[in-house]
């Protein structure tokens, strides 16, 4: 089967951009256009990013942007690559694969919190750039030599990334939500079931236990720990009996 030709987004992500050969002397760069897109998405959301808005912010016409890239699809690909940034250096993280992956997922979560729109732009089939692929490389490299199968290694990376995304979505919703969201999910649930304890007895008992026992409401770290616990059990099962 013939290989599919690289898309315009793929070429922009992986090839050094060539300067426009025709027209007036370039006054912009792809990097400047991409930075403007990232800034607009961070401030107003991905839906606000249009070629017209970017051009206006840069003080040029919309047609001027098309000398550098074909359209919004390619712009979003470049924005995603820029916002992902360089993958974390995990070589300095001591203790083996587990602390490396915990650090990797934590840093990924922080990136999604800084740029909430990344949750959407990193989903589904699309052109993937070297930064994003480098993040996957780091997670995979941490698990090389553990005895996990190739599919399992990739599934671990996908599961950790999915958890980081989900927690970042919750953080973004709380940041822009109503007063109930700002109070925190636990407080919101407590307020909702007040006077309805008979209807939600298990939840009422759990919230009472939380109030008495204390503890942190940290679903990110809790989830990462439980995921990595399961991975550790799987790795142990893959070891030969004499090890």
PDB file of C-alpha atoms in Angstrom:
ATOM      1  CA  UNK A   1       0.000   0.000   0.000  1.00  0.00           C
ATOM      2  CA  UNK A   2       1.393   3.398  -0.948  1.00  0.00           C
ATOM      3  CA  UNK A   3       2.362   5.694   1.915  1.00  0.00           C
ATOM      4  CA  UNK A   4       0.261   8.786   2.466  1.00  0.00           C
ATOM      5  CA  UNK A   5       1.846  12.079   1.460  1.00  0.00           C
ATOM      6  CA  UNK A   6       2.747  14.329   4.398  1.00  0.00           C
ATOM      7  CA  UNK A   7       0.170  16.979   5.161  1.00  0.00           C
ATOM      8  CA  UNK A   8       0.959  20.684   5.172  1.00  0.00           C
ATOM      9  CA  UNK A   9       0.818  20.595   8.971  1.00  0.00           C
ATOM     10  CA  UNK A  10       3.288  17.707   9.058  1.00  0.00           C
ATOM     11  CA  UNK A  11       5.721  19.593   6.818  1.00  0.00           C
ATOM     12  CA  UNK A  12       5.460  22.742   8.916  1.00  0.00           C
ATOM     13  CA  UNK A  13       6.107  20.765  12.105  1.00  0.00           C
ATOM     14  CA  UNK A  14       9.043  18.716  10.857  1.00  0.00           C
ATOM     15  CA  UNK A  15      10.709  20.703   8.061  1.00  0.00           C
ATOM     16  CA  UNK A  16      12.562  23.971   8.379  1.00  0.00           C
ATOM     17  CA  UNK A  17      10.221  26.638   6.999  1.00  0.00           C
ATOM     18  CA  UNK A  18      11.324  28.303   3.804  1.00  0.00           C
ATOM     19  CA  UNK A  19      10.927  32.032   3.396  1.00  0.00           C
ATOM     20  CA  UNK A  20       8.278  33.115   0.903  1.00  0.00           C
ATOM     21  CA  UNK A  21       9.831  33.499  -2.527  1.00  0.00           C
ATOM     22  CA  UNK A  22       7.321  35.970  -3.935  1.00  0.00           C
ATOM     23  CA  UNK A  23       5.770  39.155  -2.731  1.00  0.00           C
ATOM     24  CA  UNK A  24       7.150  41.847  -0.408  1.00  0.00           C
ATOM     25  CA  UNK A  25       9.909  41.177   2.068  1.00  0.00           C
ATOM     26  CA  UNK A  26       8.573  39.025   4.928  1.00  0.00           C
ATOM     27  CA  UNK A  27       7.728  40.955   8.076  1.00  0.00           C
ATOM     28  CA  UNK A  28       6.555  37.968  10.112  1.00  0.00           C
ATOM     29  CA  UNK A  29       7.795  34.546  11.099  1.00  0.00           C
ATOM     30  CA  UNK A  30       5.939  31.316  11.763  1.00  0.00           C
ATOM     31  CA  UNK A  31       7.195  31.515  15.348  1.00  0.00           C
ATOM     32  CA  UNK A  32       5.639  34.958  15.840  1.00  0.00           C
ATOM     33  CA  UNK A  33       2.337  33.827  14.325  1.00  0.00           C
ATOM     34  CA  UNK A  34       2.338  30.742  16.518  1.00  0.00           C
ATOM     35  CA  UNK A  35       3.064  32.756  19.671  1.00  0.00           C
ATOM     36  CA  UNK A  36       0.153  35.053  18.865  1.00  0.00           C
ATOM     37  CA  UNK A  37      -2.128  32.044  18.461  1.00  0.00           C
ATOM     38  CA  UNK A  38      -1.029  30.519  21.751  1.00  0.00           C
ATOM     39  CA  UNK A  39      -1.518  33.801  23.602  1.00  0.00           C
ATOM     40  CA  UNK A  40      -5.011  34.265  22.165  1.00  0.00           C
ATOM     41  CA  UNK A  41      -6.042  30.677  22.945  1.00  0.00           C
ATOM     42  CA  UNK A  42      -4.721  30.997  26.504  1.00  0.00           C
ATOM     43  CA  UNK A  43      -6.700  34.185  27.051  1.00  0.00           C
ATOM     44  CA  UNK A  44      -9.963  33.489  25.224  1.00  0.00           C
ATOM     45  CA  UNK A  45     -10.007  29.800  24.298  1.00  0.00           C
ATOM     46  CA  UNK A  46      -9.371  27.921  21.092  1.00  0.00           C
ATOM     47  CA  UNK A  47     -12.631  29.031  19.484  1.00  0.00           C
ATOM     48  CA  UNK A  48     -11.362  32.615  19.504  1.00  0.00           C
ATOM     49  CA  UNK A  49      -8.378  31.714  17.329  1.00  0.00           C
ATOM     50  CA  UNK A  50      -9.100  32.701  13.744  1.00  0.00           C
ATOM     51  CA  UNK A  51      -6.795  33.837  11.007  1.00  0.00           C
ATOM     52  CA  UNK A  52      -8.556  37.207  11.107  1.00  0.00           C
ATOM     53  CA  UNK A  53      -7.984  37.676  14.844  1.00  0.00           C
ATOM     54  CA  UNK A  54      -4.349  36.633  14.609  1.00  0.00           C
ATOM     55  CA  UNK A  55      -3.727  38.965  11.681  1.00  0.00           C
ATOM     56  CA  UNK A  56      -5.360  41.886  13.456  1.00  0.00           C
ATOM     57  CA  UNK A  57      -3.280  41.270  16.580  1.00  0.00           C
ATOM     58  CA  UNK A  58      -0.106  41.246  14.514  1.00  0.00           C
ATOM     59  CA  UNK A  59      -1.074  44.348  12.556  1.00  0.00           C
ATOM     60  CA  UNK A  60      -1.245  42.643   9.163  1.00  0.00           C
ATOM     61  CA  UNK A  61      -3.946  41.545   6.787  1.00  0.00           C
ATOM     62  CA  UNK A  62      -5.360  38.052   6.918  1.00  0.00           C
ATOM     63  CA  UNK A  63      -4.014  37.379   3.444  1.00  0.00           C
ATOM     64  CA  UNK A  64      -0.514  38.124   4.714  1.00  0.00           C
ATOM     65  CA  UNK A  65      -0.715  35.111   7.027  1.00  0.00           C
ATOM     66  CA  UNK A  66      -1.394  32.807   4.111  1.00  0.00           C
ATOM     67  CA  UNK A  67       2.107  33.460   2.837  1.00  0.00           C
ATOM     68  CA  UNK A  68       3.337  31.482   5.845  1.00  0.00           C
ATOM     69  CA  UNK A  69       0.763  28.742   6.404  1.00  0.00           C
ATOM     70  CA  UNK A  70      -2.362  27.441   4.639  1.00  0.00           C
ATOM     71  CA  UNK A  71      -4.905  27.990   7.411  1.00  0.00           C
ATOM     72  CA  UNK A  72      -6.141  27.396  10.929  1.00  0.00           C
ATOM     73  CA  UNK A  73      -5.575  23.625  10.939  1.00  0.00           C
ATOM     74  CA  UNK A  74      -1.878  24.142  10.392  1.00  0.00           C
ATOM     75  CA  UNK A  75      -1.787  27.043  12.847  1.00  0.00           C
ATOM     76  CA  UNK A  76      -3.353  24.907  15.588  1.00  0.00           C
ATOM     77  CA  UNK A  77      -0.801  22.168  14.910  1.00  0.00           C
ATOM     78  CA  UNK A  78       2.021  24.669  15.378  1.00  0.00           C
ATOM     79  CA  UNK A  79       0.360  26.107  18.484  1.00  0.00           C
ATOM     80  CA  UNK A  80       0.048  22.631  19.985  1.00  0.00           C
ATOM     81  CA  UNK A  81       3.679  21.875  19.324  1.00  0.00           C
ATOM     82  CA  UNK A  82       4.804  25.169  20.853  1.00  0.00           C
ATOM     83  CA  UNK A  83       2.578  24.823  23.915  1.00  0.00           C
ATOM     84  CA  UNK A  84       3.698  21.245  24.570  1.00  0.00           C
ATOM     85  CA  UNK A  85       7.276  22.475  24.726  1.00  0.00           C
ATOM     86  CA  UNK A  86      10.342  20.353  25.246  1.00  0.00           C
ATOM     87  CA  UNK A  87       9.696  17.085  27.097  1.00  0.00           C
ATOM     88  CA  UNK A  88      10.990  16.937  30.665  1.00  0.00           C
ATOM     89  CA  UNK A  89      14.482  15.662  31.277  1.00  0.00           C
ATOM     90  CA  UNK A  90      13.894  12.519  33.317  1.00  0.00           C
ATOM     91  CA  UNK A  91      17.502  11.329  33.430  1.00  0.00           C
ATOM     92  CA  UNK A  92      18.058  13.238  36.664  1.00  0.00           C
ATOM     93  CA  UNK A  93      15.018  11.677  38.365  1.00  0.00           C
ATOM     94  CA  UNK A  94      16.357   8.986  40.675  1.00  0.00           C
ATOM     95  CA  UNK A  95      14.635   5.772  41.673  1.00  0.00           C
ATOM     96  CA  UNK A  96      13.813   4.029  38.417  1.00  0.00           C
ATOM     97  CA  UNK A  97      10.807   3.988  36.133  1.00  0.00           C
ATOM     98  CA  UNK A  98       8.128   4.783  38.713  1.00  0.00           C
ATOM     99  CA  UNK A  99       9.309   8.217  39.929  1.00  0.00           C
ATOM    100  CA  UNK A 100      10.199   9.085  36.345  1.00  0.00           C
ATOM    101  CA  UNK A 101       6.656   8.419  35.145  1.00  0.00           C
ATOM    102  CA  UNK A 102       5.147  10.219  38.133  1.00  0.00           C
ATOM    103  CA  UNK A 103       7.223  13.290  37.305  1.00  0.00           C
ATOM    104  CA  UNK A 104       6.346  12.954  33.611  1.00  0.00           C
ATOM    105  CA  UNK A 105       2.607  12.870  34.294  1.00  0.00           C
ATOM    106  CA  UNK A 106       2.821  15.727  36.785  1.00  0.00           C
ATOM    107  CA  UNK A 107       4.628  17.909  34.264  1.00  0.00           C
ATOM    108  CA  UNK A 108       2.133  16.962  31.554  1.00  0.00           C
ATOM    109  CA  UNK A 109      -0.739  17.958  33.859  1.00  0.00           C
ATOM    110  CA  UNK A 110       0.919  21.316  34.537  1.00  0.00           C
ATOM    111  CA  UNK A 111       1.194  21.961  30.800  1.00  0.00           C
ATOM    112  CA  UNK A 112      -2.486  21.212  30.276  1.00  0.00           C
ATOM    113  CA  UNK A 113      -3.373  23.560  33.137  1.00  0.00           C
ATOM    114  CA  UNK A 114      -1.282  26.352  31.593  1.00  0.00           C
ATOM    115  CA  UNK A 115      -2.889  25.782  28.203  1.00  0.00           C
ATOM    116  CA  UNK A 116      -6.340  24.211  28.764  1.00  0.00           C
ATOM    117  CA  UNK A 117      -7.080  24.094  25.028  1.00  0.00           C
ATOM    118  CA  UNK A 118      -4.308  21.492  24.631  1.00  0.00           C
ATOM    119  CA  UNK A 119      -6.736  18.888  25.977  1.00  0.00           C
ATOM    120  CA  UNK A 120      -8.728  19.261  22.755  1.00  0.00           C
ATOM    121  CA  UNK A 121      -5.908  19.770  20.268  1.00  0.00           C
ATOM    122  CA  UNK A 122      -3.981  16.675  21.410  1.00  0.00           C
ATOM    123  CA  UNK A 123      -6.971  14.360  20.853  1.00  0.00           C
ATOM    124  CA  UNK A 124      -7.760  12.401  17.731  1.00  0.00           C
ATOM    125  CA  UNK A 125      -5.880  11.860  14.462  1.00  0.00           C
ATOM    126  CA  UNK A 126      -3.684  14.827  13.584  1.00  0.00           C
ATOM    127  CA  UNK A 127      -0.191  15.834  12.610  1.00  0.00           C
ATOM    128  CA  UNK A 128       2.137  15.317  15.580  1.00  0.00           C
ATOM    129  CA  UNK A 129       5.319  17.325  16.001  1.00  0.00           C
ATOM    130  CA  UNK A 130       8.706  16.490  17.513  1.00  0.00           C
ATOM    131  CA  UNK A 131       7.906  18.017  20.908  1.00  0.00           C
ATOM    132  CA  UNK A 132       4.747  15.986  21.393  1.00  0.00           C
ATOM    133  CA  UNK A 133       6.418  12.830  20.115  1.00  0.00           C
ATOM    134  CA  UNK A 134       9.329  13.557  22.450  1.00  0.00           C
ATOM    135  CA  UNK A 135       6.986  13.458  25.434  1.00  0.00           C
ATOM    136  CA  UNK A 136       5.870   9.975  24.424  1.00  0.00           C
ATOM    137  CA  UNK A 137       9.491   8.981  23.901  1.00  0.00           C
ATOM    138  CA  UNK A 138      10.312   9.959  27.490  1.00  0.00           C
ATOM    139  CA  UNK A 139       7.492   7.857  28.954  1.00  0.00           C
ATOM    140  CA  UNK A 140       8.346   4.874  26.774  1.00  0.00           C
ATOM    141  CA  UNK A 141      12.051   5.125  27.582  1.00  0.00           C
ATOM    142  CA  UNK A 142      11.289   4.971  31.312  1.00  0.00           C
ATOM    143  CA  UNK A 143       9.664   1.563  30.833  1.00  0.00           C
ATOM    144  CA  UNK A 144      12.229  -0.016  28.520  1.00  0.00           C
ATOM    145  CA  UNK A 145      13.781  -3.014  30.236  1.00  0.00           C
ATOM    146  CA  UNK A 146      10.903  -3.544  32.676  1.00  0.00           C
ATOM    147  CA  UNK A 147       9.622  -6.616  30.874  1.00  0.00           C
ATOM    148  CA  UNK A 148       6.421  -5.005  29.691  1.00  0.00           C
ATOM    149  CA  UNK A 149       5.302  -5.731  26.157  1.00  0.00           C
ATOM    150  CA  UNK A 150       5.335  -2.973  23.556  1.00  0.00           C
ATOM    151  CA  UNK A 151       1.567  -2.546  23.585  1.00  0.00           C
ATOM    152  CA  UNK A 152       1.579  -2.404  27.391  1.00  0.00           C
ATOM    153  CA  UNK A 153       4.243   0.286  27.434  1.00  0.00           C
ATOM    154  CA  UNK A 154       2.224   2.453  25.064  1.00  0.00           C
ATOM    155  CA  UNK A 155      -0.944   1.787  27.059  1.00  0.00           C
ATOM    156  CA  UNK A 156       0.749   2.931  30.260  1.00  0.00           C
ATOM    157  CA  UNK A 157       1.760   6.198  28.593  1.00  0.00           C
ATOM    158  CA  UNK A 158      -1.773   6.678  27.214  1.00  0.00           C
ATOM    159  CA  UNK A 159      -3.385   5.932  30.589  1.00  0.00           C
ATOM    160  CA  UNK A 160      -1.168   8.391  32.447  1.00  0.00           C
ATOM    161  CA  UNK A 161      -1.728  11.060  29.805  1.00  0.00           C
ATOM    162  CA  UNK A 162      -5.481  10.487  29.962  1.00  0.00           C
ATOM    163  CA  UNK A 163      -5.490  10.927  33.734  1.00  0.00           C
ATOM    164  CA  UNK A 164      -3.421  14.113  33.484  1.00  0.00           C
ATOM    165  CA  UNK A 165      -5.836  15.481  30.881  1.00  0.00           C
ATOM    166  CA  UNK A 166      -8.921  14.629  32.914  1.00  0.00           C
ATOM    167  CA  UNK A 167      -7.562  16.304  36.034  1.00  0.00           C
ATOM    168  CA  UNK A 168      -6.541  19.372  34.036  1.00  0.00           C
ATOM    169  CA  UNK A 169     -10.081  19.595  32.625  1.00  0.00           C
ATOM    170  CA  UNK A 170     -11.469  19.577  36.154  1.00  0.00           C
ATOM    171  CA  UNK A 171      -9.020  22.279  37.199  1.00  0.00           C
ATOM    172  CA  UNK A 172      -9.990  24.416  34.199  1.00  0.00           C
ATOM    173  CA  UNK A 173     -13.698  23.969  34.909  1.00  0.00           C
ATOM    174  CA  UNK A 174     -13.209  25.052  38.515  1.00  0.00           C
ATOM    175  CA  UNK A 175     -11.203  28.079  37.408  1.00  0.00           C
ATOM    176  CA  UNK A 176     -13.960  29.408  35.145  1.00  0.00           C
ATOM    177  CA  UNK A 177     -17.000  27.926  36.864  1.00  0.00           C
ATOM    178  CA  UNK A 178     -19.611  29.349  39.191  1.00  0.00           C
ATOM    179  CA  UNK A 179     -19.403  29.810  42.950  1.00  0.00           C
ATOM    180  CA  UNK A 180     -20.178  26.143  43.546  1.00  0.00           C
ATOM    181  CA  UNK A 181     -17.224  25.052  41.412  1.00  0.00           C
ATOM    182  CA  UNK A 182     -14.920  27.451  43.233  1.00  0.00           C
ATOM    183  CA  UNK A 183     -15.899  25.936  46.572  1.00  0.00           C
ATOM    184  CA  UNK A 184     -14.502  22.605  45.442  1.00  0.00           C
ATOM    185  CA  UNK A 185     -16.271  19.426  44.466  1.00  0.00           C
ATOM    186  CA  UNK A 186     -16.312  18.038  47.998  1.00  0.00           C
ATOM    187  CA  UNK A 187     -17.932  21.150  49.460  1.00  0.00           C
ATOM    188  CA  UNK A 188     -20.393  21.258  46.582  1.00  0.00           C
ATOM    189  CA  UNK A 189     -21.490  17.679  47.160  1.00  0.00           C
ATOM    190  CA  UNK A 190     -21.857  18.307  50.875  1.00  0.00           C
ATOM    191  CA  UNK A 191     -24.116  21.264  50.223  1.00  0.00           C
ATOM    192  CA  UNK A 192     -26.216  19.316  47.731  1.00  0.00           C
ATOM    193  CA  UNK A 193     -26.959  16.383  50.031  1.00  0.00           C
ATOM    194  CA  UNK A 194     -27.623  18.461  53.126  1.00  0.00           C
ATOM    195  CA  UNK A 195     -31.073  17.421  54.258  1.00  0.00           C
ATOM    196  CA  UNK A 196     -31.019  14.546  51.772  1.00  0.00           C
ATOM    197  CA  UNK A 197     -28.738  12.192  53.712  1.00  0.00           C
ATOM    198  CA  UNK A 198     -31.313   9.398  53.592  1.00  0.00           C
ATOM    199  CA  UNK A 199     -31.281   9.556  49.805  1.00  0.00           C
ATOM    200  CA  UNK A 200     -27.472   9.451  49.571  1.00  0.00           C
ATOM    201  CA  UNK A 201     -26.392   7.539  52.713  1.00  0.00           C
ATOM    202  CA  UNK A 202     -23.052   6.219  51.398  1.00  0.00           C
ATOM    203  CA  UNK A 203     -21.978   9.631  50.169  1.00  0.00           C
ATOM    204  CA  UNK A 204     -23.082  11.286  53.409  1.00  0.00           C
ATOM    205  CA  UNK A 205     -21.122   8.772  55.477  1.00  0.00           C
ATOM    206  CA  UNK A 206     -18.018   9.220  53.329  1.00  0.00           C
ATOM    207  CA  UNK A 207     -18.134  12.997  53.567  1.00  0.00           C
ATOM    208  CA  UNK A 208     -18.591  12.748  57.345  1.00  0.00           C
ATOM    209  CA  UNK A 209     -15.542  10.461  57.515  1.00  0.00           C
ATOM    210  CA  UNK A 210     -13.546  12.935  55.434  1.00  0.00           C
ATOM    211  CA  UNK A 211     -14.483  15.754  57.776  1.00  0.00           C
ATOM    212  CA  UNK A 212     -13.401  13.724  60.828  1.00  0.00           C
ATOM    213  CA  UNK A 213     -10.294  12.085  59.382  1.00  0.00           C
ATOM    214  CA  UNK A 214      -9.006  14.957  57.308  1.00  0.00           C
ATOM    215  CA  UNK A 215      -6.789  14.315  54.332  1.00  0.00           C
ATOM    216  CA  UNK A 216      -6.055  15.951  51.034  1.00  0.00           C
ATOM    217  CA  UNK A 217      -8.435  16.123  48.130  1.00  0.00           C
ATOM    218  CA  UNK A 218      -5.768  15.370  45.497  1.00  0.00           C
ATOM    219  CA  UNK A 219      -7.263  13.258  42.753  1.00  0.00           C
ATOM    220  CA  UNK A 220      -4.273  13.841  40.483  1.00  0.00           C
ATOM    221  CA  UNK A 221      -1.718  12.291  42.804  1.00  0.00           C
ATOM    222  CA  UNK A 222      -4.140   9.631  44.049  1.00  0.00           C
ATOM    223  CA  UNK A 223      -4.874   8.500  40.513  1.00  0.00           C
ATOM    224  CA  UNK A 224      -1.219   8.528  39.473  1.00  0.00           C
ATOM    225  CA  UNK A 225      -0.285   6.440  42.489  1.00  0.00           C
ATOM    226  CA  UNK A 226      -2.995   3.865  41.842  1.00  0.00           C
ATOM    227  CA  UNK A 227      -2.109   3.629  38.135  1.00  0.00           C
ATOM    228  CA  UNK A 228       1.559   3.154  38.927  1.00  0.00           C
ATOM    229  CA  UNK A 229       0.693   0.581  41.613  1.00  0.00           C
ATOM    230  CA  UNK A 230      -1.027  -1.453  38.929  1.00  0.00           C
ATOM    231  CA  UNK A 231       1.895  -1.065  36.526  1.00  0.00           C
ATOM    232  CA  UNK A 232       4.268  -2.213  39.258  1.00  0.00           C
ATOM    233  CA  UNK A 233       2.196  -5.346  39.811  1.00  0.00           C
ATOM    234  CA  UNK A 234       2.214  -6.071  36.096  1.00  0.00           C
ATOM    235  CA  UNK A 235       5.980  -5.627  35.896  1.00  0.00           C
ATOM    236  CA  UNK A 236       6.418  -7.988  38.835  1.00  0.00           C
ATOM    237  CA  UNK A 237       4.260 -10.561  37.057  1.00  0.00           C
ATOM    238  CA  UNK A 238       6.457 -10.313  33.975  1.00  0.00           C
ATOM    239  CA  UNK A 239       9.655 -11.115  35.890  1.00  0.00           C
ATOM    240  CA  UNK A 240      10.967 -14.671  35.687  1.00  0.00           C
ATOM    241  CA  UNK A 241      10.316 -16.717  38.832  1.00  0.00           C
ATOM    242  CA  UNK A 242      14.038 -16.913  39.673  1.00  0.00           C
ATOM    243  CA  UNK A 243      14.477 -13.135  39.877  1.00  0.00           C
TER     244      UNK A 243
END
